[in-house]
Coordinates of C-alpha atoms in Angstrom, one line a residue:
Chain A
M30 CA 19.2 -28.9 -17.2
D31 CA 17.3 -25.7 -17.2
L32 CA 15.0 -25.7 -14.4
R33 CA 13.5 -22.5 -15.0
R34 CA 11.1 -24.9 -17.3
Y35 CA 9.5 -25.8 -13.7
T36 CA 9.9 -23.0 -11.4
E37 CA 8.2 -20.4 -13.6
P38 CA 5.3 -22.2 -13.9
F39 CA 5.2 -23.5 -10.0
F40 CA 5.0 -19.5 -9.3
E41 CA 2.6 -18.9 -11.5
N42 CA 0.2 -21.2 -10.6
L43 CA 1.9 -20.2 -6.7
I44 CA -0.1 -16.3 -8.0
K45 CA -2.5 -17.7 -9.0
V46 CA -3.6 -19.7 -5.8
C47 CA -3.3 -17.2 -3.5
G48 CA -5.4 -14.6 -5.5
Y49 CA -8.4 -17.1 -5.8
S50 CA -8.3 -18.2 -1.5
S51 CA -7.4 -14.6 -1.1
G52 CA -10.7 -13.4 -2.8
F53 CA -12.7 -17.4 -1.4
V54 CA -11.9 -15.8 2.2
V55 CA -13.3 -13.0 1.8
L56 CA -16.0 -15.1 0.0
L57 CA -16.9 -16.9 3.0
I58 CA -16.6 -14.2 5.6
V59 CA -19.2 -12.9 3.9
I60 CA -21.2 -15.8 3.9
F61 CA -20.7 -16.6 7.7
L62 CA -21.7 -13.4 8.7
F63 CA -25.1 -13.5 6.9
R64 CA -25.5 -16.6 8.1
E65 CA -25.0 -15.8 11.5
G66 CA -26.7 -12.7 11.1
I67 CA -29.8 -13.7 8.6
S68 CA -30.8 -16.8 11.5
F69 CA -31.3 -13.6 14.0
F70 CA -34.9 -13.1 11.7
N71 CA -36.2 -17.3 13.3
F72 CA -35.8 -16.3 17.0
S73 CA -38.5 -15.3 19.4
P74 CA -37.4 -12.1 21.1
V75 CA -38.7 -14.2 24.6
E76 CA -35.8 -15.4 26.3
K77 CA -35.2 -18.9 25.6
G78 CA -37.6 -21.7 28.3
Y79 CA -39.5 -19.0 29.1
S80 CA -43.5 -18.2 28.4
L81 CA -45.9 -15.5 28.8
W82 CA -49.0 -16.1 29.8
V83 CA -52.8 -15.3 29.7
H84 CA -56.4 -15.7 30.6
S85 CA -57.9 -18.6 27.8
N86 CA -60.4 -16.4 27.2
N87 CA -58.5 -13.4 26.6
P88 CA -59.0 -12.5 23.0
V89 CA -55.5 -11.1 22.6
K90 CA -54.3 -14.2 20.9
K91 CA -50.6 -12.3 19.7
L92 CA -47.8 -9.8 20.9
E93 CA -45.1 -7.7 19.2
P94 CA -42.0 -7.5 20.9
A95 CA -43.1 -3.8 21.0
Q96 CA -46.6 -4.2 22.9
I97 CA -44.6 -6.5 25.7
K98 CA -42.1 -4.2 27.1
D99 CA -44.9 -1.4 27.1
I100 CA -47.0 -3.6 28.7
F101 CA -44.4 -4.7 31.6
D102 CA -43.0 -0.8 31.2
Q103 CA -47.1 -0.3 31.9
K104 CA -47.1 2.4 29.1
I105 CA -50.3 -0.6 28.2
T106 CA -52.7 -0.7 30.9
N107 CA -55.8 -1.8 29.2
W108 CA -56.1 -4.9 27.3
K109 CA -58.6 -2.9 24.9
S110 CA -55.3 -0.6 24.1
I111 CA -54.2 -3.9 22.0
G112 CA -57.1 -5.2 21.0
G113 CA -58.8 -6.9 23.9
K114 CA -61.8 -6.4 26.1
D115 CA -62.2 -3.5 28.0
E116 CA -60.1 -5.0 30.9
P117 CA -57.0 -3.3 32.8
I118 CA -53.9 -5.2 32.7
H119 CA -52.7 -7.2 35.9
L120 CA -48.9 -7.6 35.7
L121 CA -48.9 -11.1 37.3
S122 CA -45.2 -11.0 39.0
F123 CA -42.9 -14.6 40.5
D124 CA -43.0 -12.3 44.4
E125 CA -46.8 -11.3 43.9
L126 CA -47.9 -15.4 43.5
S127 CA -45.9 -16.0 45.8
Q128 CA -47.2 -14.0 48.8
A129 CA -50.9 -15.2 46.5
Y130 CA -50.4 -19.0 47.8
S131 CA -48.5 -20.7 50.5
P132 CA -45.4 -22.6 50.2
T133 CA -47.3 -26.0 51.0
Q134 CA -50.0 -24.0 48.2
L135 CA -46.8 -24.0 45.6
G136 CA -45.3 -27.0 46.9
P137 CA -41.6 -26.9 47.7
K138 CA -40.4 -27.5 44.2
F139 CA -43.2 -25.2 42.7
E140 CA -44.2 -28.1 40.9
H141 CA -48.0 -26.9 41.8
L142 CA -47.3 -23.7 40.2
P143 CA -49.8 -24.3 37.1
R144 CA -52.7 -24.7 39.2
C145 CA -52.1 -21.3 41.3
L146 CA -51.1 -19.2 38.4
D147 CA -54.2 -21.2 36.6
S148 CA -56.8 -19.7 39.9
F149 CA -55.4 -16.6 40.2
M150 CA -56.4 -16.2 35.9
D151 CA -59.1 -17.1 37.1
S152 CA -59.7 -14.3 40.0
L153 CA -58.7 -12.0 37.6
P154 CA -59.0 -12.4 34.0
G155 CA -56.8 -9.2 32.8
T156 CA -53.8 -11.2 34.1
I157 CA -50.3 -11.6 32.1
G158 CA -47.6 -13.4 33.4
F159 CA -43.9 -13.7 32.9
F160 CA -43.1 -17.6 33.7
P161 CA -40.4 -21.0 32.7
E162 CA -42.0 -23.0 30.1
A163 CA -40.2 -26.0 32.3
Q164 CA -42.7 -25.8 35.7
T165 CA -45.7 -25.2 33.4
V166 CA -45.4 -26.1 30.4
G167 CA -48.9 -29.0 29.4
Q168 CA -50.7 -28.5 32.5
L169 CA -52.4 -25.6 32.3
K170 CA -56.1 -25.3 31.8
T171 CA -57.5 -21.4 32.6
A172 CA -54.0 -20.1 31.8
R173 CA -53.3 -20.0 27.5
E174 CA -49.7 -19.3 26.2
V175 CA -49.3 -16.0 24.3
E176 CA -47.0 -16.0 20.6
V177 CA -44.9 -13.7 20.3
D178 CA -44.2 -12.1 16.4
K179 CA -40.5 -12.8 15.9
I180 CA -38.8 -9.8 14.8
A181 CA -39.2 -9.2 11.6
L182 CA -36.4 -7.8 9.4
S183 CA -38.2 -4.0 8.3
K184 CA -39.2 -3.7 12.9
F185 CA -35.2 -4.5 13.0
L186 CA -34.5 -2.0 10.7
T187 CA -37.3 0.7 11.5
D188 CA -37.8 0.5 15.1
T189 CA -36.1 3.4 17.4
E190 CA -35.6 1.5 20.3
W191 CA -32.1 -0.4 21.2
F192 CA -32.9 -2.6 24.3
P193 CA -31.3 -6.0 23.7
T194 CA -31.7 -7.1 27.1
S195 CA -34.8 -6.2 28.3
R196 CA -37.5 -8.7 30.3
P197 CA -40.0 -10.2 28.4
A198 CA -38.8 -9.5 25.2
A199 CA -36.3 -7.3 24.5
R200 CA -36.4 -4.8 21.5
M201 CA -33.5 -4.7 18.7
G202 CA -34.0 -1.6 16.4
V203 CA -31.0 -0.3 14.3
M204 CA -32.5 3.1 14.2
P205 CA -30.5 4.4 16.9
L206 CA -27.9 2.4 15.9
L207 CA -27.7 3.5 12.1
L208 CA -28.3 7.0 12.8
G209 CA -25.5 7.2 15.3
T210 CA -23.7 5.5 13.1
M211 CA -24.2 8.2 10.2
L212 CA -24.2 11.5 12.3
V213 CA -20.4 10.7 13.4
S214 CA -19.1 9.5 10.9
F215 CA -20.7 11.9 8.1
F216 CA -19.6 15.0 10.8
A217 CA -16.0 13.2 11.2
I218 CA -15.8 13.7 7.1
L219 CA -17.5 16.9 6.7
F220 CA -14.1 17.6 9.1
A221 CA -11.6 15.8 7.4
L222 CA -12.3 15.8 3.8
P223 CA -11.1 20.5 3.5
L224 CA -8.7 19.4 6.0
G225 CA -7.2 16.9 4.4
L226 CA -7.6 17.9 0.9
A227 CA -6.0 21.1 2.1
A228 CA -2.7 19.5 4.4
S229 CA -2.2 17.3 1.0
I230 CA -2.2 20.2 -1.4
Y231 CA 0.3 21.8 0.8
L232 CA 2.2 19.7 0.6
A233 CA 2.3 18.0 -2.7
E234 CA 2.1 21.6 -4.4
I235 CA 2.8 24.2 -2.1
A236 CA 5.4 22.9 1.1
D237 CA 9.1 23.0 -0.1
E238 CA 11.6 19.4 -0.6
R239 CA 12.6 20.6 3.7
V240 CA 9.1 21.2 4.6
R241 CA 7.5 17.8 3.0
K242 CA 9.8 16.1 4.6
I243 CA 9.4 16.4 7.6
L244 CA 5.8 17.0 7.7
K245 CA 4.6 13.7 5.6
P246 CA 6.9 11.0 7.7
I247 CA 5.0 12.5 10.8
I248 CA 1.3 12.3 8.9
E249 CA 2.3 8.5 7.9
L250 CA 2.9 8.2 11.3
L251 CA -0.8 8.6 12.7
A252 CA -1.9 6.5 10.7
G253 CA 0.1 3.8 12.8
I254 CA -0.9 4.9 15.9
P255 CA -3.3 2.0 17.9
S256 CA -7.3 3.5 17.6
V257 CA -7.3 2.6 21.1
V258 CA -4.1 5.7 21.8
Y259 CA -6.8 7.7 19.5
G260 CA -9.8 6.8 21.8
F261 CA -7.8 7.9 24.9
F262 CA -6.8 11.5 23.4
G263 CA -10.6 11.7 23.0
L264 CA -11.1 11.1 26.6
V265 CA -8.5 13.3 27.8
V266 CA -8.4 16.9 25.6
I267 CA -11.7 16.5 23.2
V268 CA -14.2 15.3 25.7
P269 CA -13.4 18.0 28.3
F270 CA -12.9 20.9 25.4
V271 CA -16.7 19.7 23.6
Q272 CA -18.5 19.9 27.6
D273 CA -17.0 23.1 28.6
A274 CA -17.3 24.8 25.4
F275 CA -20.3 23.5 25.1
N276 CA -21.5 23.9 28.6
L277 CA -22.7 20.5 28.5
P278 CA -23.6 18.1 31.4
V279 CA -21.2 15.3 29.8
G280 CA -18.3 15.9 26.9
E281 CA -19.1 12.2 24.9
T282 CA -21.0 13.2 22.4
A283 CA -21.0 12.7 19.1
L284 CA -19.2 16.0 18.1
S285 CA -16.8 14.6 20.7
G286 CA -16.7 11.6 18.7
S287 CA -16.7 13.3 14.7
I288 CA -13.9 15.5 15.7
V289 CA -11.8 11.9 17.4
L290 CA -12.8 9.8 13.5
A291 CA -12.1 13.0 11.6
I292 CA -8.0 13.1 12.9
M293 CA -7.9 9.6 12.8
A294 CA -9.5 9.4 8.4
L295 CA -6.5 12.7 7.8
P296 CA -3.8 11.0 7.8
T297 CA -5.4 8.4 4.9
I298 CA -6.2 10.4 3.0
I299 CA -4.3 13.7 3.3
T300 CA -1.5 10.1 2.5
V301 CA -3.7 8.5 -0.7
S302 CA -5.0 12.2 -2.4
E303 CA -1.0 13.5 -1.9
D304 CA -0.1 10.9 -3.9
A305 CA -2.7 11.4 -6.1
L306 CA -2.2 14.9 -6.4
R307 CA 1.5 14.8 -7.3
T308 CA 0.9 12.1 -10.3
T309 CA 0.2 15.0 -12.0
P310 CA 2.2 15.0 -14.7
R311 CA 4.9 18.6 -14.2
S312 CA 4.0 19.1 -18.2
M313 CA 0.7 20.0 -17.4
K314 CA 1.5 22.1 -14.6
E315 CA 3.8 24.1 -17.0
A316 CA 0.9 24.2 -19.4
S317 CA -0.9 26.6 -17.0
L318 CA 1.8 28.3 -15.9
A319 CA 2.8 29.0 -19.5
L320 CA -0.5 30.1 -19.9
G321 CA -0.2 32.9 -17.5
A322 CA -2.3 31.1 -14.5
S323 CA -1.4 32.1 -11.1
Q324 CA -0.1 29.2 -9.1
W325 CA -3.4 28.6 -7.4
Q326 CA -6.1 29.2 -10.6
T327 CA -2.6 26.0 -11.9
I328 CA -4.2 24.1 -8.8
R329 CA -7.7 24.6 -8.6
K330 CA -8.1 24.0 -12.4
V331 CA -6.3 21.8 -13.6
I332 CA -4.1 19.5 -10.4
V333 CA -7.2 19.3 -8.4
P334 CA -9.7 18.2 -11.5
Y335 CA -6.5 16.1 -12.6
A336 CA -6.6 14.0 -9.3
A337 CA -10.1 13.9 -9.1
S338 CA -10.8 10.0 -8.5
G339 CA -7.7 9.8 -6.1
I340 CA -9.1 11.9 -4.4
T341 CA -12.6 10.7 -3.4
A342 CA -10.2 7.3 -3.7
A343 CA -8.6 8.8 -0.6
A344 CA -12.4 10.2 0.2
I345 CA -14.2 6.8 0.5
L346 CA -11.3 5.4 2.7
G347 CA -11.5 8.0 4.6
I348 CA -15.8 7.3 5.5
G349 CA -14.8 3.7 5.4
R350 CA -12.5 4.2 8.0
A351 CA -15.3 6.6 10.6
I352 CA -18.1 4.5 9.9
G353 CA -16.3 0.9 10.9
E354 CA -13.7 2.5 13.3
T355 CA -15.1 0.6 16.8
M356 CA -12.6 1.4 19.9
A357 CA -12.1 5.3 19.8
A358 CA -16.0 5.6 18.4
L359 CA -16.9 3.4 21.8
M360 CA -14.6 5.6 24.3
V361 CA -15.4 9.5 23.0
T362 CA -19.3 8.9 22.1
G363 CA -20.7 8.8 25.4
N364 CA -23.1 5.0 24.3
S365 CA -26.1 5.6 24.5
A366 CA -28.4 3.7 22.3
I367 CA -31.3 6.5 22.2
M368 CA -32.8 8.3 18.6
P369 CA -29.8 10.7 18.1
H370 CA -31.7 14.5 18.0
S371 CA -28.4 16.6 18.1
L372 CA -24.8 16.3 17.5
L373 CA -24.0 17.5 21.3
Q374 CA -26.1 14.2 22.6
P375 CA -24.7 11.0 23.5
V376 CA -25.0 8.6 20.8
R377 CA -24.0 4.7 19.5
T378 CA -22.6 2.8 17.2
I379 CA -23.3 0.3 15.2
P380 CA -19.1 -1.1 16.0
A381 CA -19.6 0.1 19.3
T382 CA -22.1 -1.5 19.7
I383 CA -20.7 -4.6 18.7
A384 CA -17.1 -5.0 20.1
A385 CA -19.2 -3.5 23.8
E386 CA -22.5 -5.6 23.9
L387 CA -20.9 -9.0 22.5
G388 CA -18.1 -10.2 25.4
E389 CA -21.8 -10.0 27.8
A390 CA -24.5 -11.8 25.0
P391 CA -24.8 -15.8 26.0
Y392 CA -23.3 -18.1 22.6
D393 CA -25.7 -18.1 19.8
G394 CA -29.0 -16.2 21.6
L395 CA -31.0 -13.5 20.0
H396 CA -28.5 -10.7 21.3
F397 CA -25.4 -13.0 19.4
K398 CA -27.1 -13.2 16.3
A399 CA -28.4 -9.7 16.0
L400 CA -24.9 -8.4 17.5
F401 CA -24.6 -10.1 13.5
A402 CA -27.0 -8.9 11.6
L403 CA -26.0 -6.1 13.2
G404 CA -22.7 -6.7 11.5
C405 CA -24.6 -7.3 7.7
V406 CA -25.9 -3.8 8.1
L407 CA -22.0 -1.9 8.8
F408 CA -21.3 -4.7 5.6
F409 CA -24.0 -2.9 3.6
I410 CA -23.4 0.8 4.9
T411 CA -20.1 0.6 3.1
L412 CA -20.9 -1.5 -0.2
I413 CA -23.4 1.3 -0.9
I414 CA -21.0 4.1 -0.6
N415 CA -18.1 2.4 -2.6
L416 CA -21.0 1.4 -5.3
L417 CA -22.3 5.0 -4.9
V418 CA -18.6 6.1 -5.4
E419 CA -17.9 3.9 -8.0
R420 CA -20.5 5.3 -10.5
V421 CA -19.2 9.3 -9.2
S422 CA -15.7 8.8 -10.6
A423 CA -16.9 6.8 -13.1
K424 CA -18.9 9.6 -14.5
R425 CA -16.3 11.5 -14.8
Chain B
M4 CA 14.2 42.5 -38.9
S5 CA 14.4 43.5 -35.1
N6 CA 15.3 41.2 -32.6
K7 CA 11.6 39.8 -30.8
I8 CA 14.1 38.5 -27.8
E9 CA 17.9 39.1 -27.2
T10 CA 20.3 37.5 -24.8
I11 CA 22.9 38.9 -24.0
D12 CA 25.7 36.7 -21.9
A13 CA 22.6 34.2 -20.4
H14 CA 24.1 31.8 -18.0
L15 CA 22.0 29.1 -16.3
Y16 CA 22.8 26.9 -13.7
Y17 CA 21.0 24.1 -12.5
G18 CA 23.1 23.5 -9.0
D19 CA 26.2 22.7 -9.5
F20 CA 25.9 21.9 -13.5
H21 CA 26.8 24.8 -15.6
A22 CA 23.5 24.4 -18.3
L23 CA 23.3 27.3 -21.0
K24 CA 27.4 29.1 -20.7
G25 CA 27.5 32.5 -22.4
I26 CA 24.8 31.9 -24.6
T27 CA 24.4 35.7 -26.7
L28 CA 22.0 35.8 -29.1
G29 CA 19.3 38.2 -30.8
I30 CA 15.9 36.0 -32.3
K31 CA 14.4 38.2 -35.2
E32 CA 10.6 39.5 -34.7
N33 CA 7.4 36.9 -37.2
A34 CA 9.8 34.2 -37.9
V35 CA 11.2 30.9 -37.5
T36 CA 14.1 30.2 -35.6
A37 CA 15.1 26.8 -34.3
L38 CA 17.7 25.5 -32.4
I39 CA 19.5 22.5 -32.9
G40 CA 22.1 20.2 -30.8
P41 CA 22.4 16.7 -29.5
S42 CA 20.6 16.4 -26.1
G43 CA 21.6 17.7 -23.8
C44 CA 22.9 20.5 -25.5
G45 CA 21.2 23.4 -23.1
K46 CA 18.7 24.4 -26.5
T47 CA 15.7 23.1 -24.4
S48 CA 17.0 24.9 -21.0
Y49 CA 17.7 28.4 -23.3
L50 CA 14.1 28.1 -25.0
R51 CA 12.6 28.3 -21.2
L52 CA 14.2 31.2 -20.2
F53 CA 11.8 33.2 -22.8
N54 CA 8.9 32.6 -20.5
R55 CA 10.7 32.1 -17.0
M56 CA 9.9 28.3 -16.9
N57 CA 13.3 27.3 -15.6
D58 CA 12.0 29.4 -12.4
L59 CA 10.0 25.9 -11.5
I60 CA 13.2 23.7 -11.3
P61 CA 14.7 23.6 -7.5
Y62 CA 18.6 26.1 -7.2
T63 CA 18.5 27.6 -10.3
Q64 CA 20.7 30.1 -10.8
I65 CA 20.6 32.8 -13.4
S66 CA 22.3 35.5 -14.8
G67 CA 23.2 38.0 -17.4
Q68 CA 20.0 40.0 -20.1
V69 CA 17.4 38.3 -21.2
L70 CA 15.5 41.2 -23.3
L71 CA 12.0 41.1 -24.4
D72 CA 10.8 43.9 -26.5
G73 CA 13.9 46.0 -24.9
Q74 CA 13.2 44.7 -21.1
N75 CA 15.4 42.5 -18.8
I76 CA 12.7 39.9 -18.1
Y77 CA 14.5 38.5 -15.3
Q78 CA 14.3 42.1 -13.2
I79 CA 10.3 42.4 -13.3
K80 CA 8.5 42.2 -10.8
P81 CA 7.4 38.0 -10.1
A82 CA 3.5 40.0 -9.9
E83 CA 4.7 41.1 -13.6
I84 CA 6.1 37.0 -14.5
D85 CA 2.0 36.3 -15.1
S86 CA 1.8 38.4 -18.1
L87 CA 5.3 38.3 -19.1
R88 CA 3.8 34.0 -19.6
R89 CA 0.7 35.7 -21.3
N90 CA 2.7 37.4 -23.9
V91 CA 5.4 33.7 -24.9
G92 CA 2.6 30.7 -25.7
M93 CA 4.4 27.2 -25.2
V94 CA 3.6 23.7 -26.7
F95 CA 5.6 21.2 -25.1
Q96 CA 6.9 17.8 -26.4
N97 CA 3.8 16.1 -25.2
P98 CA 0.6 16.3 -25.9
N99 CA -0.3 17.8 -22.7
P100 CA -3.9 18.6 -22.6
F101 CA -5.8 19.6 -19.5
P102 CA -8.3 17.0 -18.2
K103 CA -11.0 19.4 -19.3
S104 CA -12.9 19.3 -22.3
I105 CA -12.2 20.4 -25.9
F106 CA -13.8 23.7 -25.5
E107 CA -12.3 24.9 -21.6
N108 CA -8.8 23.4 -23.0
V109 CA -8.9 26.1 -25.8
A110 CA -10.8 28.5 -23.1
Y111 CA -8.7 28.0 -20.1
G112 CA -6.1 30.5 -21.1
L113 CA -8.8 33.2 -21.4
R114 CA -10.7 32.7 -17.8
V115 CA -7.5 31.9 -16.1
N116 CA -6.9 35.5 -17.4
G117 CA -9.9 36.8 -16.5
I118 CA -12.4 36.9 -18.7
K119 CA -15.5 36.2 -18.3
D120 CA -17.3 36.9 -21.4
K121 CA -19.1 34.0 -22.8
S122 CA -19.5 35.2 -26.7
L123 CA -16.0 36.2 -26.6
I124 CA -14.6 32.6 -25.4
E125 CA -16.2 31.1 -27.9
A126 CA -15.6 33.3 -30.2
Q127 CA -11.6 33.5 -29.3
V128 CA -12.2 29.2 -29.3
E129 CA -13.6 29.0 -32.7
K130 CA -10.9 31.7 -34.1
T131 CA -8.0 29.6 -32.5
L132 CA -9.3 25.9 -33.2
Q133 CA -9.3 27.3 -36.9
Q134 CA -5.8 29.4 -36.5
A135 CA -5.0 25.9 -35.3
A136 CA -6.6 23.7 -38.0
L137 CA -8.1 21.3 -36.0
W138 CA -11.9 23.3 -36.1
D139 CA -12.9 21.1 -38.6
E140 CA -12.3 17.6 -36.8
V141 CA -13.1 19.0 -34.1
K142 CA -16.1 21.0 -34.2
D143 CA -19.0 18.7 -33.7
K144 CA -17.5 17.6 -30.1
L145 CA -16.0 20.3 -28.6
N146 CA -17.5 19.1 -24.9
Q147 CA -16.0 16.3 -25.1
S148 CA -12.8 15.3 -23.1
A149 CA -9.8 16.1 -25.2
F150 CA -7.3 12.7 -24.2
E151 CA -10.5 11.5 -26.9
L152 CA -8.5 13.0 -29.4
S153 CA -5.7 11.4 -31.0
G154 CA -2.5 12.5 -30.4
G155 CA -1.4 15.0 -33.7
Q156 CA -5.0 16.4 -32.6
Q157 CA -3.7 17.0 -29.4
Q158 CA -0.7 18.7 -30.0
R159 CA -2.9 20.7 -32.3
L160 CA -5.2 21.5 -29.4
C161 CA -1.8 22.3 -27.1
I162 CA -1.0 25.1 -30.1
A163 CA -4.5 25.9 -30.1
R164 CA -4.7 26.8 -26.8
A165 CA -1.4 28.7 -26.9
L166 CA -3.3 31.0 -29.3
A167 CA -6.5 31.7 -28.1
I168 CA -4.4 34.3 -25.4
E169 CA -2.6 36.0 -28.0
P170 CA 1.2 35.9 -27.2
T171 CA 3.6 37.6 -29.6
I172 CA 6.0 35.0 -29.2
L173 CA 5.7 31.6 -29.3
L174 CA 7.6 28.8 -27.8
M175 CA 7.7 25.5 -29.2
D176 CA 9.7 22.2 -27.3
E177 CA 9.9 19.6 -30.0
P178 CA 6.3 19.8 -30.4
A179 CA 6.4 17.1 -32.8
S180 CA 8.7 14.8 -31.5
A181 CA 6.1 12.8 -30.0
L182 CA 3.3 12.5 -33.4
D183 CA 3.8 10.3 -36.7
P184 CA 4.7 12.1 -40.1
I185 CA 1.4 13.0 -40.5
S186 CA 0.1 15.0 -37.8
T187 CA 4.7 15.9 -38.0
G188 CA 3.3 17.4 -41.3
K189 CA 0.0 18.6 -40.4
I190 CA 1.8 20.2 -37.4
E191 CA 4.9 22.3 -39.8
D192 CA 2.2 22.7 -42.4
L193 CA 0.6 24.8 -39.1
I194 CA 4.2 26.9 -38.3
F195 CA 4.5 28.0 -41.5
E196 CA 0.7 29.4 -41.7
L197 CA 1.3 31.4 -38.2
K198 CA 5.3 32.6 -38.2
N199 CA 3.3 35.8 -39.9
Q200 CA 1.9 36.3 -36.8
F201 CA 4.0 35.1 -34.5
T202 CA 7.8 35.3 -33.9
I203 CA 7.9 31.3 -33.4
V204 CA 11.5 29.4 -31.3
I205 CA 11.0 25.5 -32.2
V206 CA 13.7 22.7 -30.6
T207 CA 14.0 20.3 -32.7
H208 CA 15.9 17.0 -32.8
N209 CA 15.1 16.5 -36.0
M210 CA 17.3 17.9 -39.4
Q211 CA 15.0 18.0 -41.7
Q212 CA 12.3 19.9 -39.9
A213 CA 14.7 22.6 -38.5
G214 CA 16.0 22.5 -42.4
R215 CA 12.1 22.8 -43.5
V216 CA 10.5 25.0 -40.7
S217 CA 12.2 27.5 -40.1
D218 CA 14.1 30.7 -41.3
Y219 CA 17.3 31.3 -38.4
T220 CA 19.2 28.0 -36.9
G221 CA 21.1 27.7 -34.1
F222 CA 23.6 25.0 -33.3
F223 CA 24.5 24.7 -29.3
Y224 CA 26.6 22.3 -27.4
L225 CA 28.2 21.1 -24.3
G226 CA 26.2 25.0 -23.2
Q227 CA 27.8 26.8 -25.8
L228 CA 26.0 28.0 -28.9
I229 CA 28.7 27.1 -31.8
E230 CA 26.6 28.8 -34.2
Y231 CA 24.4 30.6 -36.3
G232 CA 22.5 32.8 -38.9
K233 CA 19.5 31.7 -41.6
T234 CA 19.4 28.3 -42.8
R235 CA 20.3 28.4 -45.5
K236 CA 23.4 29.2 -44.5
I237 CA 23.8 26.9 -41.4
F238 CA 22.7 23.6 -43.7
T239 CA 24.1 24.3 -46.5
N240 CA 27.7 26.5 -45.1
P241 CA 29.0 26.1 -42.1
T242 CA 31.4 28.4 -40.5
K243 CA 32.6 25.6 -37.0
Q244 CA 33.6 21.7 -37.7
E245 CA 31.5 21.1 -34.9
T246 CA 27.9 22.6 -36.4
E247 CA 28.7 21.0 -40.0
N248 CA 30.1 16.8 -38.1
Y249 CA 25.8 17.4 -36.7
I250 CA 24.2 18.4 -39.8
T251 CA 25.6 15.6 -41.1
G252 CA 25.1 13.4 -39.2
R253 CA 28.4 12.4 -37.9
F254 CA 27.6 12.7 -33.7
G255 CA 24.7 13.6 -32.5

């Protein structure tokens, strides 16, 4: 019997299923990421179960997370500056309340806390307090809950502060992380691309067969080293070097991160662009040489242009590696989520933030969702880079 | 007519393989010389001696003399190889334009040889494209990619590219083997036109082509030059039995 009549359609269908399912998995990941990320914007930045209370006569009805943080950091000290009456802001803490009122007045289980809060507010109308909802809800007369704005997308993207665990209200601005990622990746690719291109040209066109046979596997081996090892190398070698060279208080800087990521991106860039360079037909090289061009002219004017799209692909893969790299970036960039001003200052990248904070963020909480929203931002960055490069290489 | 190129007992080895076994031959100036023979007979290797293209292949060894205008081109300084190649244009088996515009393909040889004068380059590009009988077809699309041309047009572009730097010798390695009969006819007409100004050496598999375009023919077999002479003589009255067998299609 002719088995092939059955086996061939079977394998055809099997391959089809593999193709569809891998596409489906990618789609599923994106959908999942965005579902989690978008739900971030439905959360209040105030910790669950807590509320902010002010005097009911206070004209301030709504506060932004940034304003709350400034109030509690005592950067804003008068209600006037946020649209209220000219009245100094008094921060009421639980300690102060328990000193002002005796334990019997408060009650053994703080069941009289609402009454105490009311009377405190009466005596000092500029008060703002941060208390658990469970003990206060529905029983307050003088005090009124302040509404807190949710973190809007525009705020999330433009806010320059990242304090995800600050109380009473978290501040979540992607800007410092985004700029940190961009800075580190940009300089990483700035270091890696010329070096990688030079190395690939050497390997593909200049090195003789013996050297190539030794060098190529070594470079390919570099691609297989786990990123944590690169991070370790960076920590032991690059970080002290940067610290000494620029006489810095700490060596964990954006520059160290760029150097380590550049080293990590090199093998990808070298192998991909070398393969592209080697696809140049021999006859095309010979045609150039036969016209009296030198080897260098041939490389520059014929071989590199011929391999341009492959070299671009190598660059994207390198950028992708640098932007998405987590472990090494976490280990050598110093992890301070502040707006970067120079290369010689600690920064924090988006992937490093996700990795460092996911473990301590309560499941399904605001912070947790914020990290997914960060993931979405990362997704868009890589998407934009890919689309850009696609357009650039299509123009050729 | 004098000999433009002369080889005296030229041997070529690729590693252990003895590709050319002592070729002694003179190639006449301003004439078309065809090199014929079965695949692997050494005719292309012989052609590539004249612009030192074999140097690019690792483990190549060459002995004997290759004289161009009386000078042994294997005794020149490495720096002079580029100027040798400027003097010896080459057209390859498959059309191999550069990934550039039509204009830049022709201008390439001028640019790499240090010519920067824009009007000079433009004039030379037009002149050589006309020489290669391509000008009328491409004059309106000089800035388009050379890859958009047909195979036959690409090959004529490659010829124009080789002519642009005004060599005195033109080497053609089976220039029409990848082309259709009409394009082949155009290339052959072109060779006929060009032989007044250039010394042309053409390697071909195509007997009729050799008979049509060449003045002299050399028959190669297993790395040896079996017979050389006027094309009419080789095709009508060969001296050697092998030549006759090959030409009449009994083997090859």
